[in-house]
mmCIF file of C-alpha atoms in Angstrom:
data_model
loop_
_atom_site.group_PDB
_atom_site.id
_atom_site.type_symbol
_atom_site.label_atom_id
_atom_site.label_comp_id
_atom_site.label_asym_id
_atom_site.label_seq_id
_atom_site.Cartn_x
_atom_site.Cartn_y
_atom_site.Cartn_z
ATOM 1 C CA UNK J 147 169.869 107.217 63.358
ATOM 2 C CA UNK J 148 172.269 107.452 66.291
ATOM 3 C CA UNK J 149 169.346 107.872 68.654
ATOM 4 C CA UNK J 150 167.693 104.701 67.333
ATOM 5 C CA UNK J 151 170.938 102.763 67.838
ATOM 6 C CA UNK J 152 171.264 104.176 71.356
ATOM 7 C CA UNK J 153 167.708 103.139 72.238
ATOM 8 C CA UNK J 154 168.270 99.655 70.772
ATOM 9 C CA UNK J 155 171.487 99.270 72.763
ATOM 10 C CA UNK J 156 169.849 100.402 76.006
ATOM 11 C CA UNK J 157 166.869 98.102 75.413
ATOM 12 C CA UNK J 158 169.254 95.153 75.127
ATOM 13 C CA UNK J 159 171.143 96.185 78.269
ATOM 14 C CA UNK J 160 167.922 96.529 80.248
ATOM 15 C CA UNK J 161 166.602 93.268 78.811
ATOM 16 C CA UNK J 162 169.721 91.416 79.970
ATOM 17 C CA UNK J 163 169.667 93.028 83.412
ATOM 18 C CA UNK J 164 166.004 92.134 83.898
ATOM 19 C CA UNK J 165 166.522 88.551 82.701
ATOM 20 C CA UNK J 166 169.506 88.121 85.029
ATOM 21 C CA UNK J 167 167.219 89.040 87.928
ATOM 22 C CA UNK J 168 164.632 86.506 86.815
ATOM 23 C CA UNK J 169 162.169 88.987 85.316
ATOM 24 C CA UNK J 170 160.516 88.726 81.912
ATOM 25 C CA UNK J 171 162.309 91.384 79.834
ATOM 26 C CA UNK J 172 159.509 92.490 77.496
ATOM 27 C CA UNK J 173 157.997 94.978 79.936
ATOM 28 C CA UNK J 174 161.367 96.549 80.660
ATOM 29 C CA UNK J 175 162.050 97.018 76.947
ATOM 30 C CA UNK J 176 158.717 98.816 76.587
ATOM 31 C CA UNK J 177 159.483 100.899 79.674
ATOM 32 C CA UNK J 178 162.825 101.937 78.173
ATOM 33 C CA UNK J 179 161.212 103.220 74.990
ATOM 34 C CA UNK J 180 158.372 104.956 76.847
ATOM 35 C CA UNK J 181 160.660 106.770 79.282
ATOM 36 C CA UNK J 182 163.201 107.778 76.640
ATOM 37 C CA UNK J 183 160.771 108.934 73.951
ATOM 38 C CA UNK J 184 158.136 110.181 76.385
ATOM 39 C CA UNK J 185 160.470 112.470 78.298
ATOM 40 C CA UNK J 186 162.075 113.611 75.060
ATOM 41 C CA UNK J 187 158.685 114.672 73.679
ATOM 42 C CA UNK J 188 157.833 116.313 76.982
ATOM 43 C CA UNK J 189 161.034 118.357 76.756
ATOM 44 C CA UNK J 190 160.140 119.491 73.242
ATOM 45 C CA UNK J 191 156.691 120.611 74.390
ATOM 46 C CA UNK J 192 158.177 122.504 77.335
ATOM 47 C CA UNK J 193 160.877 124.077 75.169
ATOM 48 C CA UNK J 194 158.448 125.231 72.489
ATOM 49 C CA UNK J 195 156.040 126.613 75.093
ATOM 50 C CA UNK J 196 158.908 128.528 76.696
ATOM 51 C CA UNK J 197 159.973 130.000 73.353
ATOM 52 C CA UNK J 198 163.342 128.244 73.362
ATOM 53 C CA UNK J 199 165.153 127.694 70.060
ATOM 54 C CA UNK J 200 168.469 125.833 70.192
ATOM 55 C CA UNK J 201 167.690 125.127 73.817
ATOM 56 C CA UNK J 202 164.822 122.843 72.780
ATOM 57 C CA UNK J 203 167.293 120.376 71.290
ATOM 58 C CA UNK J 204 169.542 120.424 74.338
ATOM 59 C CA UNK J 205 166.583 120.046 76.675
ATOM 60 C CA UNK J 206 165.325 117.071 74.653
ATOM 61 C CA UNK J 207 168.728 115.375 74.940
ATOM 62 C CA UNK J 208 168.787 115.983 78.693
ATOM 63 C CA UNK J 209 165.292 114.606 79.244
ATOM 64 C CA UNK J 210 165.964 111.596 76.993
ATOM 65 C CA UNK J 211 169.104 110.871 79.021
ATOM 66 C CA UNK J 212 167.138 111.098 82.258
ATOM 67 C CA UNK J 213 164.544 108.696 80.851
ATOM 68 C CA UNK J 214 167.214 106.261 79.718
ATOM 69 C CA UNK J 215 169.040 106.391 83.046
ATOM 70 C CA UNK J 216 165.789 105.877 84.933
ATOM 71 C CA UNK J 217 164.920 102.802 82.861
ATOM 72 C CA UNK J 218 168.429 101.406 83.416
ATOM 73 C CA UNK J 219 168.228 101.821 87.188
ATOM 74 C CA UNK J 220 164.772 100.226 87.289
ATOM 75 C CA UNK J 221 165.910 97.180 85.285
ATOM 76 C CA UNK J 222 169.190 96.897 87.197
ATOM 77 C CA UNK J 223 167.530 96.988 90.611
ATOM 78 C CA UNK J 224 164.140 95.401 89.921
ATOM 79 C CA UNK J 225 162.616 92.838 92.246
ATOM 80 C CA UNK J 226 163.970 89.340 91.573
ATOM 81 C CA UNK J 227 161.741 86.687 90.012
ATOM 82 C CA UNK J 228 161.886 83.147 88.660
ATOM 83 C CA UNK J 229 161.689 83.816 84.917
ATOM 84 C CA UNK J 230 163.978 81.726 82.695
ATOM 85 C CA UNK J 231 164.292 82.601 79.018
ATOM 86 C CA UNK J 232 163.346 79.862 76.510
ATOM 87 C CA UNK J 233 166.929 79.804 75.236
ATOM 88 C CA UNK J 234 168.418 79.351 78.713
ATOM 89 C CA UNK J 235 165.852 76.657 79.513
ATOM 90 C CA UNK J 236 166.633 74.780 76.303
ATOM 91 C CA UNK J 237 170.374 74.950 76.994
ATOM 92 C CA UNK J 238 169.844 73.790 80.585
ATOM 93 C CA UNK J 239 167.714 70.849 79.430
ATOM 94 C CA UNK J 240 170.368 69.766 76.932
ATOM 95 C CA UNK J 241 173.239 70.142 79.407
ATOM 96 C CA UNK J 242 171.442 68.556 82.361
ATOM 97 C CA UNK J 243 169.974 65.640 80.396
ATOM 98 C CA UNK J 244 172.591 64.810 77.753
ATOM 99 C CA UNK J 245 172.164 61.979 75.280
ATOM 100 C CA UNK J 246 175.542 61.121 73.813
ATOM 101 C CA UNK J 247 176.330 59.834 70.332
ATOM 102 C CA UNK J 248 178.406 56.701 69.737
ATOM 103 C CA UNK J 249 180.398 58.590 67.100
ATOM 104 C CA UNK J 250 180.845 62.387 67.019
ATOM 105 C CA UNK J 251 178.795 64.234 64.412
ATOM 106 C CA UNK J 252 180.182 67.079 62.317
ATOM 107 C CA UNK J 253 178.513 70.440 61.832
ATOM 108 C CA UNK J 254 179.647 73.042 59.317
ATOM 109 C CA UNK J 255 178.349 76.539 60.038
ATOM 110 C CA UNK J 256 178.544 78.918 57.079
ATOM 111 C CA UNK J 257 177.892 82.654 57.148
ATOM 112 C CA UNK J 258 176.449 83.955 53.916
ATOM 113 C CA UNK J 259 178.449 86.816 52.434
ATOM 114 C CA UNK J 260 176.386 89.997 52.475
ATOM 115 C CA UNK J 261 177.190 93.689 52.092
ATOM 116 C CA UNK J 262 174.661 94.723 54.744
ATOM 117 C CA UNK J 263 176.065 94.002 58.183
ATOM 118 C CA UNK J 264 179.375 92.793 56.759
ATOM 119 C CA UNK J 265 181.342 94.234 59.682
ATOM 120 C CA UNK J 266 178.932 93.023 62.353
ATOM 121 C CA UNK J 267 180.264 90.361 64.688
ATOM 122 C CA UNK J 268 178.071 87.372 65.586
ATOM 123 C CA UNK J 269 179.481 85.346 68.499
ATOM 124 C CA UNK J 270 178.142 81.775 68.282
ATOM 125 C CA UNK J 271 177.460 79.203 70.981
ATOM 126 C CA UNK J 272 176.834 75.478 70.618
ATOM 127 C CA UNK J 273 175.131 73.938 73.649
ATOM 128 C CA UNK J 274 176.186 76.937 75.712
ATOM 129 C CA UNK J 275 179.859 76.679 74.710
ATOM 130 C CA UNK J 276 181.399 79.675 72.936
ATOM 131 C CA UNK J 277 182.536 79.088 69.361
ATOM 132 C CA UNK J 278 184.699 81.314 67.204
ATOM 133 C CA UNK J 279 182.960 84.203 65.467
ATOM 134 C CA UNK J 280 182.467 83.683 61.739
ATOM 135 C CA UNK J 281 183.686 86.434 59.379
ATOM 136 C CA UNK J 282 181.454 87.609 56.555
ATOM 137 C CA UNK J 283 181.423 84.828 53.946
ATOM 138 C CA UNK J 284 183.410 82.475 56.184
ATOM 139 C CA UNK J 285 182.671 79.173 57.881
ATOM 140 C CA UNK J 286 183.725 76.986 60.788
ATOM 141 C CA UNK J 287 183.467 73.243 61.306
ATOM 142 C CA UNK J 288 182.802 71.779 64.739
ATOM 143 C CA UNK J 289 181.949 68.401 66.193
ATOM 144 C CA UNK J 290 179.320 67.442 68.732
ATOM 145 C CA UNK J 291 178.865 64.335 70.834
ATOM 146 C CA UNK J 292 175.323 65.301 71.812
ATOM 147 C CA UNK J 293 172.239 64.009 70.049
ATOM 148 C CA UNK J 294 170.235 67.102 71.017
ATOM 149 C CA UNK J 295 171.894 70.433 70.233
ATOM 150 C CA UNK J 296 171.184 74.146 70.360
ATOM 151 C CA UNK J 297 172.994 76.757 68.293
ATOM 152 C CA UNK J 298 172.648 80.370 69.375
ATOM 153 C CA UNK J 299 174.086 83.746 68.423
ATOM 154 C CA UNK J 300 173.883 87.421 69.297
ATOM 155 C CA UNK J 301 174.728 90.496 67.283
ATOM 156 C CA UNK J 302 177.069 93.379 68.069
ATOM 157 C CA UNK J 303 174.348 95.167 70.028
ATOM 158 C CA UNK J 304 173.732 92.135 72.246
ATOM 159 C CA UNK J 305 170.430 91.152 70.646
ATOM 160 C CA UNK J 306 170.000 87.396 70.962
ATOM 161 C CA UNK J 307 168.821 85.735 67.778
ATOM 162 C CA UNK J 308 166.251 82.972 67.807
ATOM 163 C CA UNK J 309 168.172 79.803 68.795
ATOM 164 C CA UNK J 310 168.222 76.814 66.469
ATOM 165 C CA UNK J 311 167.468 73.445 68.069
ATOM 166 C CA UNK J 312 168.360 70.277 66.174
ATOM 167 C CA UNK J 313 169.184 66.584 66.570
ATOM 168 C CA UNK J 314 172.183 64.771 65.093
ATOM 169 C CA UNK J 315 172.813 61.075 64.463
ATOM 170 C CA UNK J 316 176.089 59.263 65.199
ATOM 171 C CA UNK J 317 178.640 60.074 62.516
ATOM 172 C CA UNK J 318 176.246 62.531 60.881
ATOM 173 C CA UNK J 319 177.173 65.639 58.942
ATOM 174 C CA UNK J 320 175.103 68.772 58.440
ATOM 175 C CA UNK J 321 175.604 72.258 57.082
ATOM 176 C CA UNK J 322 173.856 75.169 58.758
ATOM 177 C CA UNK J 323 173.866 78.475 56.912
ATOM 178 C CA UNK J 324 173.758 81.693 58.879
ATOM 179 C CA UNK J 325 172.146 84.543 56.980
ATOM 180 C CA UNK J 326 170.147 87.698 57.672
ATOM 181 C CA UNK J 327 170.307 87.128 61.407
ATOM 182 C CA UNK J 328 168.900 83.596 61.364
ATOM 183 C CA UNK J 329 169.958 79.987 60.903
ATOM 184 C CA UNK J 330 168.969 78.024 57.798
ATOM 185 C CA UNK J 331 169.776 74.286 57.983
ATOM 186 C CA UNK J 332 170.886 72.356 54.920
ATOM 187 C CA UNK J 333 171.388 68.604 55.050
ATOM 188 C CA UNK J 334 174.536 67.176 53.469
ATOM 189 C CA UNK J 335 177.164 64.583 54.138
ATOM 190 C CA UNK J 336 177.673 61.081 55.391
ATOM 191 C CA UNK J 337 174.163 60.093 56.446
ATOM 192 C CA UNK J 338 170.804 60.541 54.801
ATOM 193 C CA UNK J 339 169.101 63.261 56.783
ATOM 194 C CA UNK J 340 165.799 65.074 56.659
ATOM 195 C CA UNK J 341 164.935 68.553 57.786
ATOM 196 C CA UNK J 342 161.732 69.894 59.184
ATOM 197 C CA UNK J 343 160.551 72.670 61.434
ATOM 198 C CA UNK J 344 158.210 72.009 64.327
ATOM 199 C CA UNK J 345 155.388 74.263 65.476
ATOM 200 C CA UNK J 346 157.809 76.279 67.590
ATOM 201 C CA UNK J 347 160.098 77.001 64.646
ATOM 202 C CA UNK J 348 162.828 74.637 65.851
ATOM 203 C CA UNK J 349 164.722 72.882 63.088
ATOM 204 C CA UNK J 350 165.543 69.211 63.446
ATOM 205 C CA UNK J 351 168.265 67.290 61.648
ATOM 206 C CA UNK J 352 167.861 63.539 61.995
ATOM 207 C CA UNK J 353 168.435 60.259 60.231
#
């Protein structure tokens, strides 16, 4: 279990490092797993062939560490590119081409209370601006002056969740539930609103 968490953490670190250098992160995530697991299996084969007992375990840890370190150095120092993640592009489009509302709209973000992952922290961002983290079963209410909005979050391990893109009308009110690592919009409040999801899975809240 600890090894799986360690691999997941390193995959996220390498993914961020690759993305920061303008490289598509998917290949670096795969490389991380291949180097870690591949060298670990190689160590087991070598240890068994050499008749090692307890030493097999220690050798596997050493080789896995070498694989992980190698993947980290490759992602950290990879050749720069021009890749921009869909989330960063969406945020940039909203920030660089804002369409303001005549009256601020209100958004209530509610985190569903669950036993699984109760202690996990989910930092939230609205249009690239950091919001307060929501405790398990809690909620926060924020206002936006932008017609086009993007709500994003990441978990404790740095994994970015699929961002939620939506539109708001002037003076509008909407509730967005956060559950099981994803956003689920629910329309309520001062204006009649409708919800739908486009072909890309982006939710839209509009009059």
